[in-house]
mmCIF file with all atom_site columns, N, CA, C and O in Angstrom:
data_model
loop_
_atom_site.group_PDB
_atom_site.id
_atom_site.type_symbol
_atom_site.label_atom_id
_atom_site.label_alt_id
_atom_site.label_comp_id
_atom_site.label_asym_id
_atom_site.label_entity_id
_atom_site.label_seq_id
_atom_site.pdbx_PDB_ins_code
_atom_site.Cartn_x
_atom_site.Cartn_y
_atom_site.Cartn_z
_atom_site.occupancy
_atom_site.B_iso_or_equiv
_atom_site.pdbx_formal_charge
_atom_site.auth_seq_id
_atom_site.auth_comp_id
_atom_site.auth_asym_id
_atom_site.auth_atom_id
_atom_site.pdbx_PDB_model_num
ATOM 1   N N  . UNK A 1 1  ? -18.851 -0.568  -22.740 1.00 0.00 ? 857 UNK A N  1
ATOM 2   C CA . UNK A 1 1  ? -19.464 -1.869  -22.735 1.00 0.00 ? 857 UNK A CA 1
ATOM 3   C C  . UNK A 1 1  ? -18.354 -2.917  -22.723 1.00 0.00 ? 857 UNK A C  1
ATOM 4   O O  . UNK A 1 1  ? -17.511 -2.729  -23.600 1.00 0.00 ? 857 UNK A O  1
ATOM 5   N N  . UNK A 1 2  ? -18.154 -3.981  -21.933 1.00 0.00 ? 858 UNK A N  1
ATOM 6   C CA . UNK A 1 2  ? -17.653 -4.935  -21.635 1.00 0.00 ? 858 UNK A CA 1
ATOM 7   C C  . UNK A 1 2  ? -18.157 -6.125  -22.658 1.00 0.00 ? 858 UNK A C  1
ATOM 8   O O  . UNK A 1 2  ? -19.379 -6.248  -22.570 1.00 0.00 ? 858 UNK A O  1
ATOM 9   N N  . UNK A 1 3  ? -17.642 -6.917  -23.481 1.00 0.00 ? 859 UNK A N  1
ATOM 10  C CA . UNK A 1 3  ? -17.992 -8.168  -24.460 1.00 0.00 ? 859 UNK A CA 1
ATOM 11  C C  . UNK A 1 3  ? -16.757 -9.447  -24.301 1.00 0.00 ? 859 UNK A C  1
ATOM 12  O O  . UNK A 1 3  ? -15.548 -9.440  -24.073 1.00 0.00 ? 859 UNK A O  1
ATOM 13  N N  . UNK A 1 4  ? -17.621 -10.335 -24.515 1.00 0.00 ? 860 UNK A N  1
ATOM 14  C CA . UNK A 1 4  ? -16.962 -11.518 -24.860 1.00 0.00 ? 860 UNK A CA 1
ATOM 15  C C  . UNK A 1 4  ? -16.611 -11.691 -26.052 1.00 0.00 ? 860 UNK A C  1
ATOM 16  O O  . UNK A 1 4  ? -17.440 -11.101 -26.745 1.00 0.00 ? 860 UNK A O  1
ATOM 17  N N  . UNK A 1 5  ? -15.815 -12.191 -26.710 1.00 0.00 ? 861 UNK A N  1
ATOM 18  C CA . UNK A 1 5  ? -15.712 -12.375 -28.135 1.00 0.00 ? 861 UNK A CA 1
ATOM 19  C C  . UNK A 1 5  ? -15.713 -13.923 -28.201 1.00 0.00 ? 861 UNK A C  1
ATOM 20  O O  . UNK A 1 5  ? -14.828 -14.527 -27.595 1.00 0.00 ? 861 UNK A O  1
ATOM 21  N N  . UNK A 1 6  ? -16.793 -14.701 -29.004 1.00 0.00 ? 862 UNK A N  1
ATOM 22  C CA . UNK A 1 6  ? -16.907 -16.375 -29.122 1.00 0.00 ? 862 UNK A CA 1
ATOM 23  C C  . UNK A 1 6  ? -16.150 -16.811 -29.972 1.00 0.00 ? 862 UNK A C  1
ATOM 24  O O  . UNK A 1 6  ? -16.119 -18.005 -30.271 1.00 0.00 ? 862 UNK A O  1
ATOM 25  N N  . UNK A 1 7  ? -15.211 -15.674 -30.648 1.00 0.00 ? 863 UNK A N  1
ATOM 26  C CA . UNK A 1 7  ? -14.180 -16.308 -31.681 1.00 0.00 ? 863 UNK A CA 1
ATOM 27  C C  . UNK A 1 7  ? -12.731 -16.459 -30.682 1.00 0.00 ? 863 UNK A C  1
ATOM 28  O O  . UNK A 1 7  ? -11.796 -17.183 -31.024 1.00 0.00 ? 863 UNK A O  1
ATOM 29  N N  . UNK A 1 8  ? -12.731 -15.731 -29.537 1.00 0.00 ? 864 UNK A N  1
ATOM 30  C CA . UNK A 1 8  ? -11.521 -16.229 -28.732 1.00 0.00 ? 864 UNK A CA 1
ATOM 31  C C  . UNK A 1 8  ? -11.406 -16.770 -27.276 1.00 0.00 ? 864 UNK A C  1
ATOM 32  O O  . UNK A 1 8  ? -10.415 -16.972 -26.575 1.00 0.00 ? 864 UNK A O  1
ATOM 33  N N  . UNK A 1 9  ? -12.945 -16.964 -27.012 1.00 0.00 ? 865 UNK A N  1
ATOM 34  C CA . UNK A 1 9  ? -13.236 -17.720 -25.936 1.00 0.00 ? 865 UNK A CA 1
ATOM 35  C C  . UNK A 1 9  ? -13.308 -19.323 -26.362 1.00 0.00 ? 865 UNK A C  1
ATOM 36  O O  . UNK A 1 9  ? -13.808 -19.757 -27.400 1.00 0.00 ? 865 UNK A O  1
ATOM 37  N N  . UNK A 1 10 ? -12.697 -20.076 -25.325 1.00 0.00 ? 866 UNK A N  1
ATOM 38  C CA . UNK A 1 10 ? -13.267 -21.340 -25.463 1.00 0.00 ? 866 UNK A CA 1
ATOM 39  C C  . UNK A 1 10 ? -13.950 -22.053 -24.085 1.00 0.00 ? 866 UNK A C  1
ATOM 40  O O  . UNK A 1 10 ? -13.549 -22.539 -23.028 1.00 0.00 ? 866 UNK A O  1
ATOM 41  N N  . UNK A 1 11 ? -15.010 -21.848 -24.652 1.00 0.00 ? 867 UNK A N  1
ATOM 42  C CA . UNK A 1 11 ? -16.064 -22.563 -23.001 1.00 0.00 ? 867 UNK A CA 1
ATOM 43  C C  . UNK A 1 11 ? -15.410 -23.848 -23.139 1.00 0.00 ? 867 UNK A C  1
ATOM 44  O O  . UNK A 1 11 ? -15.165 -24.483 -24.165 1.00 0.00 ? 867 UNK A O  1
ATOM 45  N N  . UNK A 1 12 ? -15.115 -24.180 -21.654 1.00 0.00 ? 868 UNK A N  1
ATOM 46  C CA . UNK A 1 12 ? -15.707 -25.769 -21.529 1.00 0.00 ? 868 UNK A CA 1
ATOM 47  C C  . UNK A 1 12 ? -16.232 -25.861 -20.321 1.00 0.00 ? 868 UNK A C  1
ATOM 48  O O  . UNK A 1 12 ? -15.825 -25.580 -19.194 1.00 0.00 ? 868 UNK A O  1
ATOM 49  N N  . UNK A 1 13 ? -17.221 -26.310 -20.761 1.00 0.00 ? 869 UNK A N  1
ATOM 50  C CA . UNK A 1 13 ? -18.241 -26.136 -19.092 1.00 0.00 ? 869 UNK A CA 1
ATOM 51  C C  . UNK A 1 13 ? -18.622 -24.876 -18.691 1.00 0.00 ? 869 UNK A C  1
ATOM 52  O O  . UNK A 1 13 ? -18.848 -24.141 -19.652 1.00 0.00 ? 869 UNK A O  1
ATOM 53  N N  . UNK A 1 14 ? -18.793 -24.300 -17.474 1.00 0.00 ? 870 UNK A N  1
ATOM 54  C CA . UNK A 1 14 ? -19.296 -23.436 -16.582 1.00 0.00 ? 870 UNK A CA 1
ATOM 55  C C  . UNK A 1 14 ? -17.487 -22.403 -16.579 1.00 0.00 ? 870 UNK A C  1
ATOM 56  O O  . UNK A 1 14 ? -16.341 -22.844 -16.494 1.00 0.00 ? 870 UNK A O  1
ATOM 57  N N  . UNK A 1 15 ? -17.904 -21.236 -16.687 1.00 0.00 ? 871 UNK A N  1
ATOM 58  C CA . UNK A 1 15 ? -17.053 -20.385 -17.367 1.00 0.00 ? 871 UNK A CA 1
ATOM 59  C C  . UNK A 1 15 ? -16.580 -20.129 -15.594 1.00 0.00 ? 871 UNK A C  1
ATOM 60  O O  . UNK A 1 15 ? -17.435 -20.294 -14.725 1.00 0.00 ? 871 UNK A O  1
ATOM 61  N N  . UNK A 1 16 ? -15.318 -19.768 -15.275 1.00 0.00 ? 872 UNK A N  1
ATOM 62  C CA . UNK A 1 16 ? -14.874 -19.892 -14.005 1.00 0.00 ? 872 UNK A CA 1
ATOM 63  C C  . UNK A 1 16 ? -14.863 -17.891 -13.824 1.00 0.00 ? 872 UNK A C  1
ATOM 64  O O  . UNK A 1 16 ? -14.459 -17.355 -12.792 1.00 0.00 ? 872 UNK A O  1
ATOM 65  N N  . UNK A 1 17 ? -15.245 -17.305 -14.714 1.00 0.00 ? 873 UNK A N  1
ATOM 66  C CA . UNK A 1 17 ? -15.337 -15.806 -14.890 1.00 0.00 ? 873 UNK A CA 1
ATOM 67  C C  . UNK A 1 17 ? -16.691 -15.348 -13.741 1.00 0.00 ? 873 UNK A C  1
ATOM 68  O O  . UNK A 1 17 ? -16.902 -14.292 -13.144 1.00 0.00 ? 873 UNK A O  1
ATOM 69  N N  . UNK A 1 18 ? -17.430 -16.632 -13.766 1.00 0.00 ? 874 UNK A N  1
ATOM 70  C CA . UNK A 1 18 ? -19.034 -16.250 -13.107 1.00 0.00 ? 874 UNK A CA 1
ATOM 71  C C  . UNK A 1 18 ? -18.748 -16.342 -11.619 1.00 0.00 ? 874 UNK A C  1
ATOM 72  O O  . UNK A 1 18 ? -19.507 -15.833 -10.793 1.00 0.00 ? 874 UNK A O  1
ATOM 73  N N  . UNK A 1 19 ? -17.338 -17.180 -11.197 1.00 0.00 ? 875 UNK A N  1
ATOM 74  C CA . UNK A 1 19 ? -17.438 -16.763 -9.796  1.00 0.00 ? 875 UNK A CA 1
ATOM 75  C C  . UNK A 1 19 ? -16.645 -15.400 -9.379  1.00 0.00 ? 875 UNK A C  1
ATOM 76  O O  . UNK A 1 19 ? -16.874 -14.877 -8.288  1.00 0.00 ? 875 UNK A O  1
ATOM 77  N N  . UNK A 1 20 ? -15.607 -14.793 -10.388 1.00 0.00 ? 876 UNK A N  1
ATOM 78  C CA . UNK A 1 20 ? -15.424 -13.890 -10.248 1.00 0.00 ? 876 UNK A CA 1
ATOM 79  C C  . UNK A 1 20 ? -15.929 -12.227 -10.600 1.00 0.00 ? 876 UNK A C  1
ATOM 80  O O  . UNK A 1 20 ? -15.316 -11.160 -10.613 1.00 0.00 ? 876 UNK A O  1
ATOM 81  N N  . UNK A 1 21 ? -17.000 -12.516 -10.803 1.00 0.00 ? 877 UNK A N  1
ATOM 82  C CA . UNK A 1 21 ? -17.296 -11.026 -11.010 1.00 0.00 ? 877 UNK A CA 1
ATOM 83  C C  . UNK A 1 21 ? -18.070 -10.800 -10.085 1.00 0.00 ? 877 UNK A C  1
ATOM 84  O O  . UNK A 1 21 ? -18.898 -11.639 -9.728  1.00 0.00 ? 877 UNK A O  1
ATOM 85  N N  . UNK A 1 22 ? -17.937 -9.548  -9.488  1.00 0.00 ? 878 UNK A N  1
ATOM 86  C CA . UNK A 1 22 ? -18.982 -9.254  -8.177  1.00 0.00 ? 878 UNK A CA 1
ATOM 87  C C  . UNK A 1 22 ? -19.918 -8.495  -8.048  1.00 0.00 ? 878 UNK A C  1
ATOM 88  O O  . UNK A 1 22 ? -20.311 -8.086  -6.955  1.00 0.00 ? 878 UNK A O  1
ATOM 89  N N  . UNK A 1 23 ? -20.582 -8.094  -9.529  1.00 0.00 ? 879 UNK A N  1
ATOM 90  C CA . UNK A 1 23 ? -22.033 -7.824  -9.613  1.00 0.00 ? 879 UNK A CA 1
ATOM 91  C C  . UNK A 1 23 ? -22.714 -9.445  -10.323 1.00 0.00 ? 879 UNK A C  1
ATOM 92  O O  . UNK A 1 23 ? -23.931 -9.482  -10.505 1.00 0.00 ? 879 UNK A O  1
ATOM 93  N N  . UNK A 1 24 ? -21.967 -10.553 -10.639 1.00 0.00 ? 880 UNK A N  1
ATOM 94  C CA . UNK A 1 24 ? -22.521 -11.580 -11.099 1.00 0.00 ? 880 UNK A CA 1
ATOM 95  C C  . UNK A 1 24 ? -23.447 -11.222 -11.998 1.00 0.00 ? 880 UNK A C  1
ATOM 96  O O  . UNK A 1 24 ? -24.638 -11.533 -11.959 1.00 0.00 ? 880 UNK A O  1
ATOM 97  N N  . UNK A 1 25 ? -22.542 -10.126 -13.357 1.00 0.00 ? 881 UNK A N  1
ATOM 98  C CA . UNK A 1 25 ? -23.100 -10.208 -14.333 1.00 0.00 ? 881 UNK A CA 1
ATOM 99  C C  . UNK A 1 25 ? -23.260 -10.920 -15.497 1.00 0.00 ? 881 UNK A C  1
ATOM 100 O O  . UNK A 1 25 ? -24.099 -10.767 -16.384 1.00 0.00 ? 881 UNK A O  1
ATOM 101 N N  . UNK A 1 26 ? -21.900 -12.128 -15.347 1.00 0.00 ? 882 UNK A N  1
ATOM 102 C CA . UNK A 1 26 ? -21.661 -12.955 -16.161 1.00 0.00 ? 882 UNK A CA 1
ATOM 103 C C  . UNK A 1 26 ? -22.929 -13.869 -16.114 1.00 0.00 ? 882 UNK A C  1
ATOM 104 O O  . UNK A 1 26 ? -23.623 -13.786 -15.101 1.00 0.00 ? 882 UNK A O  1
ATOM 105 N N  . UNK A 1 27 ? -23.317 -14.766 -17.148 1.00 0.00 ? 883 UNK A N  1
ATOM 106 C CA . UNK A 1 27 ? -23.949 -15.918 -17.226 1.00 0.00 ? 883 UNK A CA 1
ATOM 107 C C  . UNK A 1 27 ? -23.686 -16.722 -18.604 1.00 0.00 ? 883 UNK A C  1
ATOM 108 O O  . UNK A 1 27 ? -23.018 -16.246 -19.522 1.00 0.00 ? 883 UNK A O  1
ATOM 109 N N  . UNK A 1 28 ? -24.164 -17.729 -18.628 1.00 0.00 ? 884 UNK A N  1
ATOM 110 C CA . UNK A 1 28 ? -23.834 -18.511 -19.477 1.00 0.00 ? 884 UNK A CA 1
ATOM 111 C C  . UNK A 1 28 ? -25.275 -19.013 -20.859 1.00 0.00 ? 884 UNK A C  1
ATOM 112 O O  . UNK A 1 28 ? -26.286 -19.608 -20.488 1.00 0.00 ? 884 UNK A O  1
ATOM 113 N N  . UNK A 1 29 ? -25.089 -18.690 -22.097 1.00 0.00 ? 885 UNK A N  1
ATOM 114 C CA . UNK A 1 29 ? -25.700 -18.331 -22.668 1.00 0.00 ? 885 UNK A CA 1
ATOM 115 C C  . UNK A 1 29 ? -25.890 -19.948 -23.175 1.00 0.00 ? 885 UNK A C  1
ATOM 116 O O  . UNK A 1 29 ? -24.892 -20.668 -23.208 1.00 0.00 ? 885 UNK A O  1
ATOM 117 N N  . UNK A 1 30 ? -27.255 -20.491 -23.577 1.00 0.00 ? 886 UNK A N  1
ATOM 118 C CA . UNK A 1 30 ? -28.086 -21.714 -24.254 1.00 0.00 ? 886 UNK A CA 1
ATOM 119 C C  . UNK A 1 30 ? -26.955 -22.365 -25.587 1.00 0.00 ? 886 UNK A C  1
ATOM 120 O O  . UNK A 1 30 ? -27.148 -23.462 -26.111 1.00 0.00 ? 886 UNK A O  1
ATOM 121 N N  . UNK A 1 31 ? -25.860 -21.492 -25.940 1.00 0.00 ? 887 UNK A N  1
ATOM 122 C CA . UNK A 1 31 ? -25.113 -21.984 -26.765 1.00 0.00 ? 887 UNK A CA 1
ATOM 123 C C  . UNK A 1 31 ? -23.766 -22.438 -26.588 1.00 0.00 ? 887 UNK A C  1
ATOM 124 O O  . UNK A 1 31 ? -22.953 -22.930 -27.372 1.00 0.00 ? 887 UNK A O  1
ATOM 125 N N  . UNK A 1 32 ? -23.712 -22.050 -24.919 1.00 0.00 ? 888 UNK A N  1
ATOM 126 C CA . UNK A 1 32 ? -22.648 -23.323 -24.527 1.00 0.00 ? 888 UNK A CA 1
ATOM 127 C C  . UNK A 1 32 ? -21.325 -21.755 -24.359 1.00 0.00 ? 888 UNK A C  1
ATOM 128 O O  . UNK A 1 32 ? -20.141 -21.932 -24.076 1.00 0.00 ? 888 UNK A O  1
ATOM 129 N N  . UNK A 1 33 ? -21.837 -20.633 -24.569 1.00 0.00 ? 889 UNK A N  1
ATOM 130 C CA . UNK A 1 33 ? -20.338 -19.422 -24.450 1.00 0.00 ? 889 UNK A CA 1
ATOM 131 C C  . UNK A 1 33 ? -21.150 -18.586 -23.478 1.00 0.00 ? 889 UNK A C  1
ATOM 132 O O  . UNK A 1 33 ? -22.375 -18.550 -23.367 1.00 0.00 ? 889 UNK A O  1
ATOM 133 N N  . UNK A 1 34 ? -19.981 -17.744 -22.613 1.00 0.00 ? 890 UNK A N  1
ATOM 134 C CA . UNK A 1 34 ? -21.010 -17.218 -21.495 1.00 0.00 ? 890 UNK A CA 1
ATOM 135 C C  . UNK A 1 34 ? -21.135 -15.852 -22.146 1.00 0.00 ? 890 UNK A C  1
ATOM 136 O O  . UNK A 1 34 ? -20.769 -15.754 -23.317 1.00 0.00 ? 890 UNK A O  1
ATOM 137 N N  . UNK A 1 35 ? -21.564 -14.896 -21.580 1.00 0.00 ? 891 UNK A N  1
ATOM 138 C CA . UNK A 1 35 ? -22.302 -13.424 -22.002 1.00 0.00 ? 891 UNK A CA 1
ATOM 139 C C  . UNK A 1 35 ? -22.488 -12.846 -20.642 1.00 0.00 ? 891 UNK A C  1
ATOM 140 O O  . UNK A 1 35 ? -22.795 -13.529 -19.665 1.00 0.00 ? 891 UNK A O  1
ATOM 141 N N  . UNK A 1 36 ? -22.221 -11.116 -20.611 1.00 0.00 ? 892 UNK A N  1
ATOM 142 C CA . UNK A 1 36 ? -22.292 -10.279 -20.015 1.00 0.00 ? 892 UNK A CA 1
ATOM 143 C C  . UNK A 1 36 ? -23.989 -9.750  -19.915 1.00 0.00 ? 892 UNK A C  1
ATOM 144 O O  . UNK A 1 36 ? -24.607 -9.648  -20.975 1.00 0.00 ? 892 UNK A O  1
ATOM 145 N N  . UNK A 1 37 ? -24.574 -9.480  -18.816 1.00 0.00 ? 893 UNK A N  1
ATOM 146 C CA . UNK A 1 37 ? -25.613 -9.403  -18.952 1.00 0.00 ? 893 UNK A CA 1
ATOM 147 C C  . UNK A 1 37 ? -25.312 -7.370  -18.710 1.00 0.00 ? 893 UNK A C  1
ATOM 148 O O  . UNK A 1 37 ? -25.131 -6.964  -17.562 1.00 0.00 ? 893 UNK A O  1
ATOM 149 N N  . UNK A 1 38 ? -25.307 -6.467  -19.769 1.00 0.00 ? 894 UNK A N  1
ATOM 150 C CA . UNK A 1 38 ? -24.677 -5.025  -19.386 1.00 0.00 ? 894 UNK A CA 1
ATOM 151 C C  . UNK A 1 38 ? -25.540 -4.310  -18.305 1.00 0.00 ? 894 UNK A C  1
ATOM 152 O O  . UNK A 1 38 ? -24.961 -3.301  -17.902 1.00 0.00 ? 894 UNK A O  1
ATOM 153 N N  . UNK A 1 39 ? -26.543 -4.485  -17.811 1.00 0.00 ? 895 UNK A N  1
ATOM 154 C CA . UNK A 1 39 ? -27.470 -4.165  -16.987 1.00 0.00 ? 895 UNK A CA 1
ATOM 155 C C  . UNK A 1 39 ? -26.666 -4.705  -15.387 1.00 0.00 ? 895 UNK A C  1
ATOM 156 O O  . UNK A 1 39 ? -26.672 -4.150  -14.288 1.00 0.00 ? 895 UNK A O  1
ATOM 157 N N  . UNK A 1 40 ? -26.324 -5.390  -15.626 1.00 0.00 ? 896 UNK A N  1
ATOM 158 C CA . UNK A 1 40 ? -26.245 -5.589  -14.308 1.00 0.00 ? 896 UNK A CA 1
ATOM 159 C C  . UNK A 1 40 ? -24.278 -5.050  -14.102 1.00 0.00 ? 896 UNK A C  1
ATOM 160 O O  . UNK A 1 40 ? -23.795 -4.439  -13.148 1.00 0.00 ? 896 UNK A O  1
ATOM 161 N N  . UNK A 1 41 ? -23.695 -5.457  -15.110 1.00 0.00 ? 897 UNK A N  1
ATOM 162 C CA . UNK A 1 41 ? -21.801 -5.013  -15.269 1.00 0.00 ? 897 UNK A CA 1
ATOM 163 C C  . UNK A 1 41 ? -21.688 -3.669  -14.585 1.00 0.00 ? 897 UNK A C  1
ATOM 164 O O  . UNK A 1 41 ? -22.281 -2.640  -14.909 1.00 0.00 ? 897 UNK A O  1
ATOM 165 N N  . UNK A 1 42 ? -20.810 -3.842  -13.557 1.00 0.00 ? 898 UNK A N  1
ATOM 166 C CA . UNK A 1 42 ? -20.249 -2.330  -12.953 1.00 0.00 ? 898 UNK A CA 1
ATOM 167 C C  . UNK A 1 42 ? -18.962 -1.969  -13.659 1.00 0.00 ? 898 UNK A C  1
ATOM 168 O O  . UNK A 1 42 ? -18.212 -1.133  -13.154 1.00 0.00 ? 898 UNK A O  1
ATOM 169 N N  . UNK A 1 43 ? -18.729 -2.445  -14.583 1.00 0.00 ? 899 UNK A N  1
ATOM 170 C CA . UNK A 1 43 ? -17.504 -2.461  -15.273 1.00 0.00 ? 899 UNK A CA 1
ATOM 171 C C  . UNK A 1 43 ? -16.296 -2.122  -14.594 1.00 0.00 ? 899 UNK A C  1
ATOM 172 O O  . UNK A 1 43 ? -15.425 -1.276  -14.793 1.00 0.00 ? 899 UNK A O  1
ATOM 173 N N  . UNK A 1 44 ? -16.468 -2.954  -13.792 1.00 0.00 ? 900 UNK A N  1
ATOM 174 C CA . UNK A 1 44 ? -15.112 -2.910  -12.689 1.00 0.00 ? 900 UNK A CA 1
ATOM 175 C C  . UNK A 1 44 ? -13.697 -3.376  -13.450 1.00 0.00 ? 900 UNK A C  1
ATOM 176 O O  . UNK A 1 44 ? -12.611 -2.816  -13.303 1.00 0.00 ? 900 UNK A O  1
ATOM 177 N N  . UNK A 1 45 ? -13.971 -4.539  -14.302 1.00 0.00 ? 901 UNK A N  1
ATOM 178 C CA . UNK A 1 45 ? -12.837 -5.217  -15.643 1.00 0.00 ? 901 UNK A CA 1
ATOM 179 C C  . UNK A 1 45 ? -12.102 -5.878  -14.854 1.00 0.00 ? 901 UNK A C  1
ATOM 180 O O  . UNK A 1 45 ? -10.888 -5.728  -14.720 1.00 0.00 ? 901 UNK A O  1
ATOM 181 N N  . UNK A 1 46 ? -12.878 -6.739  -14.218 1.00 0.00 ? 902 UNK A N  1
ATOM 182 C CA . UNK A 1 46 ? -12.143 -7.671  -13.346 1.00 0.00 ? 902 UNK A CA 1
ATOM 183 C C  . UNK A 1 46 ? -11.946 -8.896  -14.058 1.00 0.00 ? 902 UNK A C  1
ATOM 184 O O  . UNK A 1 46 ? -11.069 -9.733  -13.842 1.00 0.00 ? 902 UNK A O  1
ATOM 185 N N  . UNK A 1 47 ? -12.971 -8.927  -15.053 1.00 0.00 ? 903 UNK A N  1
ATOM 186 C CA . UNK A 1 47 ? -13.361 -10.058 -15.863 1.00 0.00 ? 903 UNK A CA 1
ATOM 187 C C  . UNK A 1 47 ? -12.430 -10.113 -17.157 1.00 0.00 ? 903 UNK A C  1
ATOM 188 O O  . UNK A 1 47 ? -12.170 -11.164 -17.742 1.00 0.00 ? 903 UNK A O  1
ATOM 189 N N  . UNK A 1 48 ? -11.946 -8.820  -17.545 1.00 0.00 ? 904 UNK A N  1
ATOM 190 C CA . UNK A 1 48 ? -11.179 -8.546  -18.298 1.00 0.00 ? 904 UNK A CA 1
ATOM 191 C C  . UNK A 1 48 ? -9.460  -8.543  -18.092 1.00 0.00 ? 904 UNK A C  1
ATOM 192 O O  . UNK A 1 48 ? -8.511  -8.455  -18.871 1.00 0.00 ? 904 UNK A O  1
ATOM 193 N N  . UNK A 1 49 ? -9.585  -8.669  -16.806 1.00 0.00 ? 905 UNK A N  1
ATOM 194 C CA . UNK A 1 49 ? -8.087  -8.933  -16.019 1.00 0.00 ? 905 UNK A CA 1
ATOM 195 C C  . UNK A 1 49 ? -7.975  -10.125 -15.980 1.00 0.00 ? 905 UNK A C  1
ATOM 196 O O  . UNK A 1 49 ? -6.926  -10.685 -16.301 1.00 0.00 ? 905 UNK A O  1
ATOM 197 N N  . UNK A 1 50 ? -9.116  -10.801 -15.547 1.00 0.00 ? 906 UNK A N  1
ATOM 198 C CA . UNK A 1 50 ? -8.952  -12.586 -15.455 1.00 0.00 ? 906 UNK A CA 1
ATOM 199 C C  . UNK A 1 50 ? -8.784  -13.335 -16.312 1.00 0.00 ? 906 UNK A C  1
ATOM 200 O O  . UNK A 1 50 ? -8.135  -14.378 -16.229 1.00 0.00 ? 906 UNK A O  1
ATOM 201 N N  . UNK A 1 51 ? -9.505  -12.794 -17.538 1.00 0.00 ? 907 UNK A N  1
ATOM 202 C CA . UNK A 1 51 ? -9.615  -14.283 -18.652 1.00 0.00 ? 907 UNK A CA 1
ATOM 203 C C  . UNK A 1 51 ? -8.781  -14.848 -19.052 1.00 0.00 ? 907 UNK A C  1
ATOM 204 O O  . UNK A 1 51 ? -8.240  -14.202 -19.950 1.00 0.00 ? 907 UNK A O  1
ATOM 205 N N  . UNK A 1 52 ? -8.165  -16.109 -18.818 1.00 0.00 ? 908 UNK A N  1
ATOM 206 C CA . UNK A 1 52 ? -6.903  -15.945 -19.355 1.00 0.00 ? 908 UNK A CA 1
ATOM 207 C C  . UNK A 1 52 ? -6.999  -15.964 -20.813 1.00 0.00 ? 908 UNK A C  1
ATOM 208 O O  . UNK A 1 52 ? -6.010  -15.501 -21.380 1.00 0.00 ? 908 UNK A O  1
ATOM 209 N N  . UNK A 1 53 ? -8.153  -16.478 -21.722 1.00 0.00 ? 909 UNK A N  1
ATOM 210 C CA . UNK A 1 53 ? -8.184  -16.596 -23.184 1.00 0.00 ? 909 UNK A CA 1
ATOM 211 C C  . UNK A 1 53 ? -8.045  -15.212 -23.871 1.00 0.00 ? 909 UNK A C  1
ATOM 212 O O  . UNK A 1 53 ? -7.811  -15.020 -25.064 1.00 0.00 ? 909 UNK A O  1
ATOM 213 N N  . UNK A 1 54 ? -8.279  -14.046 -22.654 1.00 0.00 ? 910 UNK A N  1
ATOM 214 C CA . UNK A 1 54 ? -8.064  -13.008 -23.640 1.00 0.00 ? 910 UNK A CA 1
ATOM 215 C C  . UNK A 1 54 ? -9.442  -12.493 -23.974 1.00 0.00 ? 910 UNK A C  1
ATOM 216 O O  . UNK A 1 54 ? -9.507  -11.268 -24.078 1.00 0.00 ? 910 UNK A O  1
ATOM 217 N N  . UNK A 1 55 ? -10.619 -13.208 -24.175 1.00 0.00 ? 911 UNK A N  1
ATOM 218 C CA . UNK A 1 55 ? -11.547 -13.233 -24.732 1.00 0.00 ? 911 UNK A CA 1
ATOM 219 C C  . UNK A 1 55 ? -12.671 -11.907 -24.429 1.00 0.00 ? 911 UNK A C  1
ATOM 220 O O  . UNK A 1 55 ? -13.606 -11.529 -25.135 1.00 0.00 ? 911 UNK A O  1
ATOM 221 N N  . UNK A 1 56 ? -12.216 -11.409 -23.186 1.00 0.00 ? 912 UNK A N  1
ATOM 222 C CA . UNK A 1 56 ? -13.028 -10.553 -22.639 1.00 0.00 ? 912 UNK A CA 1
ATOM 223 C C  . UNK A 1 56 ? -12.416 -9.072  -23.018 1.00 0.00 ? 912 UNK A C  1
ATOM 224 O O  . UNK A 1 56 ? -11.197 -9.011  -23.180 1.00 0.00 ? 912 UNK A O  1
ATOM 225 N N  . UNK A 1 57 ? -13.182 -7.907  -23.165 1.00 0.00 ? 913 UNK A N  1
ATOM 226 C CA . UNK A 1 57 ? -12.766 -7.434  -23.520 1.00 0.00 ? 913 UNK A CA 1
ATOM 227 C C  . UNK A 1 57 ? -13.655 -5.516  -23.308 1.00 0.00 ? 913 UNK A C  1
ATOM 228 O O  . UNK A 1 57 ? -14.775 -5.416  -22.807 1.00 0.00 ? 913 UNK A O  1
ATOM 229 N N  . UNK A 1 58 ? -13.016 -4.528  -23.700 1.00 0.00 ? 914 UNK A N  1
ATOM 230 C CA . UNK A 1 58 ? -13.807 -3.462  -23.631 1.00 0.00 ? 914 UNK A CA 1
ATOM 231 C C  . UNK A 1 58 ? -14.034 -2.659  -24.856 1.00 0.00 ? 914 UNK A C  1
ATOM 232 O O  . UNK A 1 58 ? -13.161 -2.109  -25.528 1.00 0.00 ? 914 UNK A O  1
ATOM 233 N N  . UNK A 1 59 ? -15.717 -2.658  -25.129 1.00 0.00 ? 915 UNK A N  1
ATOM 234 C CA . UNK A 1 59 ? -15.550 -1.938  -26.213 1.00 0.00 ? 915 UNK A CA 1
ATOM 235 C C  . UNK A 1 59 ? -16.418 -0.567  -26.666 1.00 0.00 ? 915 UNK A C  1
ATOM 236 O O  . UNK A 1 59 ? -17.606 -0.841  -26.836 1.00 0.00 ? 915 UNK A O  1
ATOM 237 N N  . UNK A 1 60 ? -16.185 0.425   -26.828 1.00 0.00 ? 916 UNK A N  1
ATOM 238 C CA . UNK A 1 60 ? -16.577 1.581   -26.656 1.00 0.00 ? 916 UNK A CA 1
ATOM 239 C C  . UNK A 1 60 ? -17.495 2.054   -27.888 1.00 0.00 ? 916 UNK A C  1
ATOM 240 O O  . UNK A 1 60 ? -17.981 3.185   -27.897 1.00 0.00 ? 916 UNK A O  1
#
């Protein structure tokens, strides 16, 4: 499973992670931090290569 962690992400705005993932599993959650939707994640960890905050992450 692929996670965000909201203690080392910092949204501002529209998370630039959602144009890079290419099942567009990312979205952005009513509290302003985005979230992996795991249903749709091919866990390719592209998202986990990109972030630069670090924030993304894999967890088993």
């Amino acid at each position: 499973m692929i996670i965000i962690d909201k203690e080392t992400c910092k949204p501002e705005g529209r998370c630039p992670l959602m144009r890079t993932c290419p099942a567009m599993a990312i979205k952005m959650g009513e509290d302003g931090y985005p979230y992996i939707v795991q249903e749709k994640c091919i866990r390719c960890q592209t998202c986990v290569r990109k972030c630069t905050e670090k924030a993304v992450r894999i967890e088993i």
